[in-house]
CSV table of C-alpha atoms in Angstrom, one decimal:
chain,number,residue,atom,x,y,z
A,229,MET,CA,122.5,47.8,36.4
A,230,THR,CA,120.4,50.6,34.8
A,231,MET,CA,119.3,53.3,37.1
A,232,THR,CA,116.1,55.2,36.2
A,233,LYS,CA,115.4,58.2,38.3
A,234,LEU,CA,111.9,59.6,38.0
A,235,THR,CA,112.2,62.6,40.3
A,236,ALA,CA,111.7,65.8,38.3
A,237,LEU,CA,108.3,66.6,39.7
A,238,ALA,CA,109.4,65.6,43.2
A,239,LEU,CA,112.4,67.8,43.1
A,240,THR,CA,110.4,70.9,41.9
A,241,THR,CA,107.8,70.5,44.6
A,242,ALA,CA,110.1,69.5,47.5
A,243,LEU,CA,110.1,72.8,49.3
A,244,THR,CA,106.3,73.3,49.4
A,245,THR,CA,105.5,69.6,50.2
A,246,THR,CA,107.9,69.5,53.1
A,247,ALA,CA,105.8,72.2,54.8
A,248,VAL,CA,102.6,70.4,54.0
A,249,PHE,CA,103.9,67.2,55.5
A,250,ALA,CA,105.1,68.8,58.7
A,251,GLU,CA,101.7,70.6,59.1
A,252,SER,CA,99.6,67.4,58.6
A,253,HIS,CA,101.9,65.0,60.6
A,254,GLY,CA,103.1,67.2,63.4
A,255,ALA,CA,106.7,67.9,64.4
A,256,VAL,CA,108.9,65.1,63.1
A,257,ASP,CA,112.6,64.8,63.8
A,258,ARG,CA,114.2,64.2,60.4
A,259,SER,CA,117.8,64.5,61.5
A,260,ASP,CA,118.5,60.9,60.9
A,261,TRP,CA,116.5,60.6,57.7
A,262,PRO,CA,118.4,59.8,54.5
A,263,THR,CA,118.6,62.7,52.0
A,264,SER,CA,117.5,60.5,49.1
A,265,PHE,CA,116.2,57.0,48.4
A,266,THR,CA,115.7,54.4,45.7
A,267,VAL,CA,113.0,51.8,45.2
A,268,GLY,CA,114.0,48.5,43.5
A,269,THR,CA,111.3,47.6,41.0
A,270,ALA,CA,111.8,45.3,38.0
A,271,SER,CA,112.1,45.6,34.2
A,272,GLN,CA,110.2,48.3,32.3
A,273,GLY,CA,106.9,47.2,30.9
A,274,GLY,CA,106.0,45.2,34.0
A,275,THR,CA,103.6,46.2,36.8
A,276,PHE,CA,106.5,46.4,39.4
A,277,PHE,CA,108.1,49.2,37.5
A,278,ALA,CA,105.0,51.2,36.9
A,279,TYR,CA,103.7,50.8,40.4
A,280,GLY,CA,107.0,51.3,42.1
A,281,SER,CA,107.9,54.4,40.0
A,282,GLY,CA,104.5,55.8,41.0
A,283,TRP,CA,104.8,55.4,44.8
A,284,ALA,CA,108.5,56.4,44.7
A,285,ASN,CA,107.5,59.7,43.1
A,286,LEU,CA,104.6,60.1,45.5
A,287,VAL,CA,106.7,59.7,48.6
A,288,ALA,CA,109.5,62.0,47.3
A,289,ASP,CA,106.8,64.6,46.5
A,290,GLN,CA,105.0,64.4,49.8
A,291,LEU,CA,108.1,64.1,52.0
A,292,GLY,CA,110.3,66.6,50.1
A,293,ILE,CA,113.1,64.1,49.6
A,294,SER,CA,114.9,63.2,46.3
A,295,GLY,CA,113.8,59.6,45.4
A,296,GLY,CA,112.9,57.4,42.5
A,297,ALA,CA,112.7,54.0,40.9
A,298,GLU,CA,115.5,51.7,40.0
A,299,VAL,CA,115.2,49.1,37.1
A,300,THR,CA,116.2,45.7,38.6
A,301,GLY,CA,115.8,42.0,37.9
A,302,GLY,CA,112.7,41.9,40.2
A,303,PRO,CA,111.8,40.4,43.5
A,304,MET,CA,114.9,38.2,44.1
A,305,GLN,CA,117.4,41.0,43.3
A,306,ASN,CA,115.3,43.5,45.3
A,307,MET,CA,115.7,41.4,48.4
A,308,ALA,CA,119.4,41.4,47.9
A,309,LEU,CA,119.6,45.2,47.2
A,310,VAL,CA,117.5,46.1,50.2
A,311,HIS,CA,119.3,43.6,52.5
A,312,THR,CA,122.6,45.1,51.7
A,313,GLY,CA,121.3,48.7,51.8
A,314,GLU,CA,122.2,49.4,48.1
A,315,ALA,CA,118.5,50.3,47.8
A,316,GLN,CA,116.5,51.7,50.7
A,317,PHE,CA,113.2,50.2,49.5
A,318,GLY,CA,112.1,47.5,47.1
A,319,MET,CA,109.3,45.3,46.1
A,320,THR,CA,109.1,41.6,46.4
A,321,THR,CA,106.8,38.6,46.4
A,322,MET,CA,106.2,36.1,49.2
A,323,GLY,CA,107.8,33.2,47.5
A,324,PRO,CA,111.1,34.9,46.6
A,325,ALA,CA,111.1,36.6,50.1
A,326,ARG,CA,110.9,33.2,51.8
A,327,GLU,CA,113.7,31.8,49.7
A,328,SER,CA,115.9,34.8,50.4
A,329,LEU,CA,115.3,34.5,54.1
A,330,GLU,CA,116.2,30.8,54.0
A,331,GLY,CA,119.4,31.5,52.1
A,332,THR,CA,118.4,29.9,48.8
A,333,ASN,CA,118.2,33.1,46.7
A,334,PRO,CA,120.2,32.3,43.6
A,335,ILE,CA,121.8,35.7,43.6
A,336,ALA,CA,123.7,34.9,46.8
A,337,PRO,CA,123.3,31.3,47.7
A,338,GLY,CA,123.8,30.7,51.4
A,339,LEU,CA,123.2,34.3,52.4
A,340,GLN,CA,120.1,34.7,54.6
A,341,MET,CA,118.7,38.1,53.7
A,342,THR,CA,117.3,39.0,57.0
A,343,ASN,CA,117.9,42.8,56.8
A,344,ALA,CA,115.0,43.3,54.4
A,345,CYS,CA,111.8,44.0,56.3
A,346,ALA,CA,108.1,44.1,55.4
A,347,MET,CA,106.7,47.6,54.9
A,348,PHE,CA,103.2,47.5,53.3
A,349,PRO,CA,101.0,45.2,51.2
A,350,MET,CA,100.9,45.9,47.5
A,351,TYR,CA,98.8,43.5,45.5
A,352,GLN,CA,98.6,39.9,44.3
A,353,THR,CA,100.6,38.8,41.4
A,354,PRO,CA,98.6,36.6,39.1
A,355,PHE,CA,100.3,34.0,36.9
A,356,SER,CA,99.0,34.3,33.4
A,357,VAL,CA,99.8,33.0,29.9
A,358,THR,CA,99.6,35.0,26.7
A,359,ALA,CA,99.9,33.9,23.0
A,360,LEU,CA,99.2,35.6,19.7
A,361,GLY,CA,95.7,34.9,18.4
A,362,SER,CA,97.2,33.7,15.2
A,363,SER,CA,99.1,30.9,17.1
A,364,GLY,CA,95.9,28.9,17.7
A,365,ILE,CA,97.0,28.3,21.3
A,366,THR,CA,93.9,28.7,23.5
A,367,SER,CA,94.8,26.4,26.4
A,368,ILE,CA,97.8,25.1,28.3
A,369,SER,CA,97.4,21.7,26.7
A,370,GLU,CA,97.7,23.2,23.3
A,371,ILE,CA,101.1,24.7,23.9
A,372,PRO,CA,103.3,22.6,21.6
A,373,ALA,CA,106.2,20.5,22.8
A,374,GLY,CA,109.4,22.5,22.8
A,375,ALA,CA,107.5,25.8,22.7
A,376,ARG,CA,109.7,29.0,23.0
A,377,ILE,CA,108.3,30.5,26.2
A,378,GLY,CA,109.4,33.9,27.6
A,379,PHE,CA,109.5,33.8,31.5
A,380,GLY,CA,110.5,37.4,32.2
A,381,PRO,CA,113.8,38.7,33.6
A,382,ALA,CA,116.1,36.1,35.1
A,383,GLY,CA,115.4,35.7,38.8
A,384,SER,CA,112.0,37.3,38.7
A,385,SER,CA,108.9,35.7,40.3
A,386,SER,CA,107.8,34.5,36.9
A,387,ASP,CA,111.2,33.0,36.0
A,388,THR,CA,111.5,31.4,39.5
A,389,TYR,CA,108.1,29.7,39.6
A,390,PHE,CA,106.5,29.6,36.1
A,391,PRO,CA,108.9,27.1,34.5
A,392,ALA,CA,108.3,24.6,37.3
A,393,MET,CA,104.6,25.2,37.1
A,394,MET,CA,104.7,24.4,33.4
A,395,GLU,CA,106.6,21.3,34.0
A,396,THR,CA,104.1,20.3,36.6
A,397,LEU,CA,101.4,20.6,33.9
A,398,GLY,CA,103.4,18.5,31.5
A,399,VAL,CA,104.6,21.3,29.2
A,400,THR,CA,108.0,21.0,27.6
A,401,PHE,CA,109.7,24.2,26.5
A,402,ASP,CA,112.7,26.2,25.4
A,403,ARG,CA,113.2,28.7,28.2
A,404,ARG,CA,113.8,32.4,27.3
A,405,ASN,CA,114.4,35.4,29.5
A,406,GLY,CA,114.2,39.2,29.1
A,407,GLY,CA,112.3,42.3,30.1
A,408,TRP,CA,108.6,42.2,29.5
A,409,ASP,CA,108.7,44.9,26.7
A,410,ASP,CA,111.4,43.0,24.9
A,411,LEU,CA,109.6,39.7,25.2
A,412,GLY,CA,106.4,41.3,23.9
A,413,GLY,CA,108.3,42.4,20.8
A,414,GLN,CA,109.7,38.9,20.4
A,415,LEU,CA,106.2,37.5,20.6
A,416,GLN,CA,104.9,39.8,17.9
A,417,ASP,CA,107.9,39.0,15.7
A,418,GLY,CA,107.3,35.3,15.9
A,419,LEU,CA,110.4,34.6,18.0
A,420,LEU,CA,108.4,33.4,20.9
A,421,ASP,CA,105.3,31.1,21.1
A,422,VAL,CA,104.1,32.1,24.5
A,423,ILE,CA,104.8,34.5,27.3
A,424,ALA,CA,104.3,33.3,30.9
A,425,PHE,CA,103.7,36.5,33.0
A,426,ALA,CA,103.8,36.9,36.7
A,427,ALA,CA,102.8,40.6,37.2
A,428,GLY,CA,100.0,42.7,38.6
A,429,ILE,CA,96.9,43.1,36.5
A,430,PRO,CA,96.7,44.9,34.1
A,431,ILE,CA,100.2,44.1,32.7
A,432,PRO,CA,101.4,47.1,30.6
A,433,THR,CA,103.0,44.8,28.0
A,434,VAL,CA,99.8,42.8,27.6
A,435,SER,CA,97.7,45.9,27.3
A,436,GLN,CA,100.0,47.2,24.6
A,437,LEU,CA,100.0,43.9,22.8
A,438,GLU,CA,96.3,43.7,22.5
A,439,VAL,CA,96.2,47.2,21.0
A,440,GLN,CA,98.6,46.1,18.3
A,441,THR,CA,97.4,42.6,17.5
A,442,ALA,CA,94.9,39.9,18.4
A,443,ILE,CA,96.0,37.9,21.5
A,444,ASN,CA,94.8,34.9,23.6
A,445,ILE,CA,94.9,35.2,27.4
A,446,ILE,CA,95.0,31.6,28.4
A,447,GLU,CA,93.4,30.5,31.7
A,448,PHE,CA,94.1,27.3,33.7
A,449,THR,CA,91.5,24.6,33.9
A,450,GLU,CA,90.2,23.7,37.3
A,451,GLU,CA,92.4,20.6,37.4
A,452,GLU,CA,95.5,22.6,36.3
A,453,GLN,CA,94.8,25.3,38.9
A,454,ALA,CA,94.4,22.7,41.7
A,455,ALA,CA,97.7,21.0,40.7
A,456,ILE,CA,99.6,24.3,40.9
A,457,ILE,CA,98.1,25.3,44.2
A,458,ALA,CA,99.0,21.9,45.6
A,459,ALA,CA,102.6,22.3,44.5
A,460,PHE,CA,103.5,26.0,45.0
A,461,PRO,CA,102.9,28.8,47.6
A,462,VAL,CA,100.0,30.4,45.6
A,463,SER,CA,96.3,30.7,46.0
A,464,ALA,CA,93.3,30.7,43.6
A,465,TYR,CA,92.8,33.9,41.6
A,466,SER,CA,90.4,35.2,38.9
A,467,ILE,CA,91.5,37.7,36.3
A,468,ASN,CA,88.3,39.8,35.9
A,469,ALA,CA,86.7,40.2,32.5
A,470,GLY,CA,87.1,43.7,31.3
A,471,VAL,CA,90.6,44.1,32.6
A,472,TYR,CA,91.7,43.4,29.1
A,473,SER,CA,89.7,43.9,25.9
A,474,SER,CA,90.7,40.4,24.9
A,475,LEU,CA,88.9,38.9,27.8
A,476,ASP,CA,85.1,38.3,27.7
A,477,HIS,CA,84.9,36.2,30.8
A,478,ASP,CA,86.7,35.8,34.1
A,479,ALA,CA,89.9,33.8,33.6
A,480,ARG,CA,91.0,31.2,36.1
A,481,SER,CA,94.5,31.7,37.5
A,482,VAL,CA,96.7,31.6,40.6
A,483,ALA,CA,98.4,34.4,42.5
A,484,MET,CA,101.1,35.3,45.0
A,485,TRP,CA,101.1,38.4,47.3
A,486,ASN,CA,103.6,41.2,46.9
A,487,PHE,CA,104.9,43.5,49.6
A,488,ALA,CA,107.0,46.6,49.6
A,489,ILE,CA,110.2,46.1,51.7
A,490,ALA,CA,112.5,48.4,53.5
A,491,ASN,CA,116.1,48.1,54.8
A,492,CYS,CA,115.6,47.1,58.4
A,493,ASP,CA,118.1,49.7,59.6
A,494,LEU,CA,116.2,52.7,58.2
A,495,PRO,CA,114.9,55.1,60.9
A,496,GLU,CA,111.5,54.2,62.3
A,497,SER,CA,110.0,57.6,61.9
A,498,PHE,CA,111.1,57.7,58.2
A,499,VAL,CA,109.5,54.4,57.3
A,500,TYR,CA,106.4,55.3,59.3
A,501,ALA,CA,106.1,58.5,57.2
A,502,VAL,CA,106.6,56.6,54.0
A,503,VAL,CA,103.9,54.0,54.9
A,504,ASP,CA,101.6,56.8,55.9
A,505,VAL,CA,101.9,58.6,52.5
A,506,VAL,CA,101.2,55.3,50.6
A,507,MET,CA,98.4,53.9,52.8
A,508,SER,CA,96.5,57.0,53.8
A,509,ASP,CA,95.0,57.9,50.4
A,510,HIS,CA,93.7,54.9,48.4
A,511,GLU,CA,92.3,57.1,45.6
A,512,ARG,CA,95.7,58.7,45.0
A,513,MET,CA,97.3,55.2,44.8
A,514,MET,CA,94.6,54.1,42.4
A,515,GLY,CA,95.7,56.9,40.2
A,516,ILE,CA,99.2,55.4,40.0
A,517,HIS,CA,98.1,51.9,39.0
A,518,ALA,CA,94.9,49.8,39.0
A,519,ALA,CA,96.7,47.1,40.9
A,520,SER,CA,96.6,49.4,43.9
A,521,ARG,CA,93.0,48.3,44.5
A,522,GLU,CA,94.5,45.7,46.8
A,523,THR,CA,96.9,48.2,48.5
A,524,LEU,CA,94.7,48.4,51.6
A,525,PRO,CA,95.5,48.6,55.3
A,526,GLU,CA,93.5,45.5,56.1
A,527,ASN,CA,95.8,43.4,53.9
A,528,TRP,CA,98.7,43.8,56.4
A,529,ASP,CA,98.1,40.2,57.5
A,530,LYS,CA,99.1,38.8,54.1
A,531,ASN,CA,102.7,39.0,55.2
A,532,THR,CA,103.4,35.5,56.6
A,533,VAL,CA,107.1,35.5,55.9
A,534,MET,CA,109.1,38.6,56.7
A,535,MET,CA,109.9,40.5,59.9
A,536,TRP,CA,108.2,43.9,60.0
A,537,HIS,CA,110.1,47.1,60.0
A,538,PRO,CA,109.3,48.8,63.4
A,539,GLY,CA,108.0,52.0,61.6
A,540,ALA,CA,105.6,50.0,59.4
A,541,ALA,CA,104.5,47.8,62.3
A,542,ARG,CA,103.6,51.0,64.3
A,543,TRP,CA,101.6,52.4,61.5
A,544,PHE,CA,99.5,49.3,60.9
A,545,THR,CA,99.0,48.9,64.7
A,546,GLU,CA,97.8,52.5,65.0
A,547,HIS,CA,95.8,52.8,61.8
A,548,ALA,CA,94.7,49.3,60.8
A,549,GLY,CA,94.1,47.7,64.2
A,550,ALA,CA,96.9,45.2,63.4
A,551,THR,CA,97.9,42.7,66.0
A,552,ILE,CA,101.5,42.0,65.0
A,553,ASP,CA,103.4,39.5,67.2
A,554,PRO,CA,106.4,41.5,68.7
A,555,ALA,CA,108.6,38.5,67.7
A,556,MET,CA,107.8,39.4,64.1
A,557,ILE,CA,109.0,43.0,64.4
A,558,HIS,CA,112.7,43.6,63.7
A,559,GLY,CA,114.6,44.3,66.8
A,560,GLY,CA,111.9,42.9,69.0
């Protein structure tokens, strides 16, 4: 596994920000806090990595603790890393979270990953399809039989759900995996016909592709959207025109919610402080990534799967008027 630590700024400002935190949050007993942390994200070039690196650096900076992002295989692997404590924090999607809790995570079949707790809502992950403009592919029905489709890193949300979605829509394909940046290069080189993305909008790889070449962002028809919603744990979503220069109208899609997760055994006061840093200044989060427009306190109720970390549950109860069932808070 490749470890990417994005902590230079955090380390240089740790001494001053610790004082600022203490002053704004009152006396906090930090004796049981970890001295460092990692956030499990996904491959470089995807929204998970950009978003996760941003909030990891922000938290490290504000709390005066060494911390950074870890390149991983995405939501499934993050559930495993956080459950075992190899990573203190991570990012996952509701579908993979449910499978992990049920013991059907392909990384560790049979292991119920119940020690990964919900921390805060991130954003919805839209499922979208991109092809080169020169391919002539403008709709799902135009994807040729046996098309070489890149589905992202193995075990990612895209790799877990998009192949089955394509099969539901009658598409036959040659399945390919890899990091988003790598798949983007393969698409440009003619080694792939289509990339099926599941990532927050705007996807860095797609933004980079459209700067370099003409692309088609393919939307679902109403019938295709309805078929996918009926078969998978997703909801209707619209990719707004203007998010990409290649889009001149809102594109019909489907999406699944993402949540930041924490190892359930982390100290309550530590997780409370982390959630407070992320959720208390929306403008600052928007500066990290545009997907943060949905990182709002009122979206706490989008977690319908995981137990809440006690520190996170306390923050949303105190600051967002959340009414969380005590039975859904780790430790009761």
